[in-house]
Tab-separated table of C-alpha atoms in Angstrom:
chain	number	residue	atom	x	y	z
A	1	UNK	CA	113.129	134.627	110.100
A	2	UNK	CA	111.616	133.239	106.578
A	3	UNK	CA	110.010	129.757	106.892
A	4	UNK	CA	113.293	129.011	104.679
A	5	UNK	CA	115.543	129.664	107.315
A	6	UNK	CA	113.449	128.270	110.188
A	7	UNK	CA	113.812	124.670	107.874
A	8	UNK	CA	117.490	125.628	106.798
A	9	UNK	CA	118.462	126.233	110.636
A	10	UNK	CA	116.456	123.424	112.048
A	11	UNK	CA	118.044	120.717	109.503
A	12	UNK	CA	121.541	122.014	110.289
A	13	UNK	CA	120.847	121.796	114.244
A	14	UNK	CA	120.005	117.989	113.466
A	15	UNK	CA	123.627	117.864	111.740
A	16	UNK	CA	122.512	117.814	108.241
A	17	UNK	CA	124.539	119.631	105.605
A	18	UNK	CA	122.042	121.811	103.392
A	19	UNK	CA	122.042	123.040	99.984
A	20	UNK	CA	119.546	125.136	97.861
A	21	UNK	CA	118.293	121.894	95.976
A	22	UNK	CA	117.145	120.381	99.555
A	23	UNK	CA	115.362	123.274	100.461
A	24	UNK	CA	113.785	123.279	96.995
A	25	UNK	CA	112.909	119.594	97.313
A	26	UNK	CA	111.281	120.489	100.571
A	27	UNK	CA	109.315	123.300	99.036
A	28	UNK	CA	108.057	121.087	96.427
A	29	UNK	CA	107.191	118.053	98.582
A	30	UNK	CA	104.784	120.581	100.632
A	31	UNK	CA	103.313	122.329	97.571
A	32	UNK	CA	102.280	118.723	96.166
A	33	UNK	CA	101.215	117.723	99.650
A	34	UNK	CA	98.845	120.750	99.882
A	35	UNK	CA	97.617	120.344	96.479
A	36	UNK	CA	96.837	116.491	96.976
A	37	UNK	CA	95.593	117.167	100.466
A	38	UNK	CA	92.595	118.703	98.672
A	39	UNK	CA	91.308	115.560	97.214
A	40	UNK	CA	92.199	113.085	99.870
A	41	UNK	CA	93.272	113.116	103.492
A	42	UNK	CA	97.150	113.310	104.172
A	43	UNK	CA	97.600	115.732	106.575
A	44	UNK	CA	95.828	118.126	108.951
A	45	UNK	CA	98.578	120.677	108.811
A	46	UNK	CA	98.695	122.852	105.553
A	47	UNK	CA	100.645	126.022	106.492
A	48	UNK	CA	104.392	126.160	105.205
A	49	UNK	CA	106.044	127.146	108.485
A	50	UNK	CA	103.885	124.487	110.470
A	51	UNK	CA	104.647	121.619	107.546
A	52	UNK	CA	108.334	122.495	107.857
A	53	UNK	CA	108.448	122.234	111.741
A	54	UNK	CA	105.818	119.380	112.428
A	55	UNK	CA	106.359	117.335	109.462
A	56	UNK	CA	109.752	117.848	107.748
A	57	UNK	CA	111.946	118.610	110.937
A	58	UNK	CA	109.989	116.366	113.070
A	59	UNK	CA	110.770	113.372	110.554
A	60	UNK	CA	114.404	114.320	110.106
A	61	UNK	CA	114.857	114.599	113.767
A	62	UNK	CA	114.874	111.006	113.759
A	63	UNK	CA	118.709	111.201	112.805
A	64	UNK	CA	119.313	112.210	116.426
A	65	UNK	CA	122.249	110.081	118.256
A	66	UNK	CA	123.069	108.606	114.976
A	67	UNK	CA	120.771	105.320	114.686
A	68	UNK	CA	119.854	106.726	111.374
A	69	UNK	CA	122.634	107.661	108.986
A	70	UNK	CA	123.548	107.612	105.100
A	71	UNK	CA	124.020	104.289	103.539
A	72	UNK	CA	121.451	102.397	105.943
A	73	UNK	CA	118.417	100.578	104.833
A	74	UNK	CA	115.039	101.632	105.916
A	75	UNK	CA	111.673	100.586	105.909
A	76	UNK	CA	108.884	103.163	107.244
A	77	UNK	CA	105.985	101.261	107.954
A	78	UNK	CA	102.503	102.897	107.694
A	79	UNK	CA	104.384	105.691	106.100
A	80	UNK	CA	101.051	107.781	105.233
A	81	UNK	CA	102.236	110.775	103.642
A	82	UNK	CA	105.850	110.045	103.947
A	83	UNK	CA	106.714	110.697	107.540
A	84	UNK	CA	109.434	110.213	108.438
A	85	UNK	CA	111.077	108.126	105.483
A	86	UNK	CA	110.793	110.693	102.848
A	87	UNK	CA	112.198	113.762	104.414
A	88	UNK	CA	114.691	111.408	106.049
A	89	UNK	CA	115.542	110.440	102.033
A	90	UNK	CA	115.899	113.975	101.267
A	91	UNK	CA	118.525	114.701	103.613
A	92	UNK	CA	120.548	111.472	103.230
A	93	UNK	CA	121.010	110.712	99.770
A	94	UNK	CA	122.382	107.371	99.885
A	95	UNK	CA	119.952	105.610	102.404
A	96	UNK	CA	118.268	102.506	100.555
A	97	UNK	CA	114.438	103.392	101.379
A	98	UNK	CA	111.238	101.386	101.269
A	99	UNK	CA	107.674	103.079	102.108
A	100	UNK	CA	105.235	100.895	102.934
A	101	UNK	CA	101.211	101.775	103.099
A	102	UNK	CA	98.192	100.013	103.061
A	103	UNK	CA	96.317	102.981	101.001
A	104	UNK	CA	97.185	102.817	97.423
A	105	UNK	CA	96.320	106.658	97.049
A	106	UNK	CA	98.918	107.626	99.661
A	107	UNK	CA	101.536	105.501	97.504
A	108	UNK	CA	100.754	107.227	94.420
A	109	UNK	CA	101.044	110.713	96.120
A	110	UNK	CA	104.799	109.590	97.515
A	111	UNK	CA	105.708	108.281	93.774
A	112	UNK	CA	104.748	111.731	92.378
A	113	UNK	CA	106.568	113.771	95.091
A	114	UNK	CA	109.542	111.691	94.356
A	115	UNK	CA	109.444	112.045	90.544
A	116	UNK	CA	109.318	115.686	90.954
A	117	UNK	CA	112.126	115.963	93.578
A	118	UNK	CA	113.950	113.509	91.085
A	119	UNK	CA	114.389	110.434	93.683
A	120	UNK	CA	114.465	107.258	91.877
A	121	UNK	CA	115.551	104.599	94.146
A	122	UNK	CA	112.867	104.427	96.484
A	123	UNK	CA	110.918	100.979	97.117
A	124	UNK	CA	107.293	101.750	97.176
A	125	UNK	CA	105.186	98.974	98.936
A	126	UNK	CA	101.092	98.944	98.773
A	127	UNK	CA	100.498	96.429	101.405
A	128	UNK	CA	99.917	95.720	105.154
A	129	UNK	CA	102.983	95.059	107.162
A	130	UNK	CA	101.306	91.988	108.441
A	131	UNK	CA	101.650	90.495	105.118
A	132	UNK	CA	104.985	91.764	104.044
A	133	UNK	CA	106.588	91.266	107.310
A	134	UNK	CA	106.120	87.442	106.647
A	135	UNK	CA	107.899	87.575	103.237
A	136	UNK	CA	111.417	85.928	102.991
A	137	UNK	CA	112.562	88.823	100.646
A	138	UNK	CA	111.273	91.474	103.683
A	139	UNK	CA	111.853	89.858	106.725
A	140	UNK	CA	114.561	90.543	108.793
A	141	UNK	CA	116.533	92.541	105.850
A	142	UNK	CA	116.619	95.961	107.142
A	143	UNK	CA	119.006	97.899	109.144
A	144	UNK	CA	116.329	100.200	110.528
A	145	UNK	CA	112.282	99.931	110.611
A	146	UNK	CA	110.874	103.259	111.429
A	147	UNK	CA	107.329	104.374	112.206
A	148	UNK	CA	105.666	107.616	113.299
A	149	UNK	CA	102.652	107.273	115.656
A	150	UNK	CA	100.263	105.182	113.434
A	151	UNK	CA	99.398	103.004	116.538
A	152	UNK	CA	100.094	102.075	119.881
A	153	UNK	CA	103.515	100.942	120.995
A	154	UNK	CA	102.995	97.269	121.274
A	155	UNK	CA	101.133	97.042	117.876
A	156	UNK	CA	103.391	98.876	115.902
A	157	UNK	CA	106.340	96.596	117.581
A	158	UNK	CA	104.837	93.955	115.839
A	159	UNK	CA	104.190	95.740	112.660
A	160	UNK	CA	107.908	96.895	112.572
A	161	UNK	CA	110.275	94.651	114.320
A	162	UNK	CA	109.817	91.477	111.978
A	163	UNK	CA	111.464	93.808	109.346
A	164	UNK	CA	114.774	94.352	111.323
A	165	UNK	CA	117.850	92.217	111.118
A	166	UNK	CA	119.655	91.354	114.270
A	167	UNK	CA	121.614	93.851	115.216
A	168	UNK	CA	119.636	96.525	113.579
A	169	UNK	CA	117.154	99.031	115.340
A	170	UNK	CA	113.396	99.905	115.367
A	171	UNK	CA	113.394	103.873	115.924
A	172	UNK	CA	109.859	105.138	116.688
A	173	UNK	CA	108.620	108.492	116.702
A	174	UNK	CA	106.082	109.171	119.566
A	175	UNK	CA	104.092	111.767	121.168
A	176	UNK	CA	103.863	112.713	125.085
A	177	UNK	CA	102.780	109.147	126.073
A	178	UNK	CA	106.443	107.585	125.357
A	179	UNK	CA	106.802	106.508	129.083
A	180	UNK	CA	103.419	105.020	129.494
A	181	UNK	CA	103.622	102.850	126.121
A	182	UNK	CA	106.878	101.848	126.964
A	183	UNK	CA	105.569	100.332	130.035
A	184	UNK	CA	102.751	98.505	127.993
A	185	UNK	CA	105.341	97.160	125.718
A	186	UNK	CA	107.611	94.823	127.894
A	187	UNK	CA	105.945	91.700	126.867
A	188	UNK	CA	105.890	92.737	123.173
A	189	UNK	CA	109.526	93.644	123.346
A	190	UNK	CA	110.428	90.293	125.044
A	191	UNK	CA	108.451	88.278	122.651
A	192	UNK	CA	109.373	90.076	119.483
A	193	UNK	CA	113.327	89.961	120.031
A	194	UNK	CA	114.247	93.639	120.868
A	195	UNK	CA	115.464	95.836	124.056
A	196	UNK	CA	114.940	98.946	124.792
A	197	UNK	CA	117.944	101.573	124.248
A	198	UNK	CA	117.147	105.086	124.766
A	199	UNK	CA	114.139	107.718	124.825
A	200	UNK	CA	115.623	110.940	122.822
A	201	UNK	CA	113.375	113.957	124.057
A	202	UNK	CA	113.091	116.212	120.699
A	203	UNK	CA	112.667	119.832	120.804
A	204	UNK	CA	111.531	121.720	117.589
A	205	UNK	CA	111.997	125.057	116.782
A	206	UNK	CA	108.894	127.637	117.535
A	207	UNK	CA	107.121	124.593	118.864
A	208	UNK	CA	105.910	123.260	122.343
A	209	UNK	CA	105.030	119.915	120.891
A	210	UNK	CA	106.406	117.418	123.269
A	211	UNK	CA	107.970	114.658	121.118
A	212	UNK	CA	110.187	111.575	121.806
A	213	UNK	CA	112.092	109.316	119.747
A	214	UNK	CA	112.313	105.613	121.081
A	215	UNK	CA	115.144	103.358	120.365
A	216	UNK	CA	115.012	99.654	120.087
A	217	UNK	CA	117.516	97.030	119.125
A	218	UNK	CA	116.893	93.656	117.861
A	219	UNK	CA	118.905	91.054	119.738
A	220	UNK	CA	117.290	88.051	118.500
A	221	UNK	CA	114.990	86.532	115.632
A	222	UNK	CA	111.529	87.516	115.785
A	223	UNK	CA	109.512	84.014	116.259
A	224	UNK	CA	107.923	83.043	112.736
A	225	UNK	CA	104.262	83.342	114.077
A	226	UNK	CA	104.888	87.085	114.147
A	227	UNK	CA	103.361	89.322	112.494
A	228	UNK	CA	99.747	87.797	113.303
A	229	UNK	CA	96.959	87.877	110.374
A	230	UNK	CA	95.684	91.548	109.545
A	231	UNK	CA	93.676	92.838	112.422
A	232	UNK	CA	94.902	90.665	115.098
A	233	UNK	CA	97.842	92.770	116.430
A	234	UNK	CA	95.208	95.677	117.104
A	235	UNK	CA	92.512	93.690	118.225
A	236	UNK	CA	94.643	91.850	120.926
A	237	UNK	CA	98.355	93.581	121.234
A	238	UNK	CA	100.949	91.379	122.669
A	239	UNK	CA	100.538	91.735	126.726
């Protein structure tokens, strides 16, 4: 099976209706990723098949069970090379996407990918979650906040939950330690105003990686003091 077919079948198995433009967009994304990766550290994975499975399909797996669907507003916090936000936007053309990253070079990369694949309605934010989560125009404004393994779960929650409106979801892509991290996050859930909904086990084609999606629902407003100032969440996570 060709790499393109692995990608196509993988997307269709996630319920995405695939066309040639979508597959071409992913191919362009990977080419720019590999090209820019020579000058800056975006990914440890460059092989086409590996990128398709471990970055693109892994990102799009966040649609499982329907929390992320076309038409919702999403902020991807600490997006890095655009995962999971940009692959989701390539597949779901009507999501309102905001990509936030603290490194300007990564934002430049994401703008280049978006331009090359012809997406013009993404908001790019160069900045820290701790700062933007306090601002009225971003705080509690999104249906979904998402993140892929940028920090331990209690820290991630403090970065992401302030962006989510009450009734919305924090959808977090995690590796094999999800259960342990959930245990460590009970205080943070309570303080920040979310409740745990479910853990979804994800099986990727031709891969034995153990990936999980953790879903939390925002049930009450996050207290004004969160997120705390830059550096504080990582130094002393909510316990």
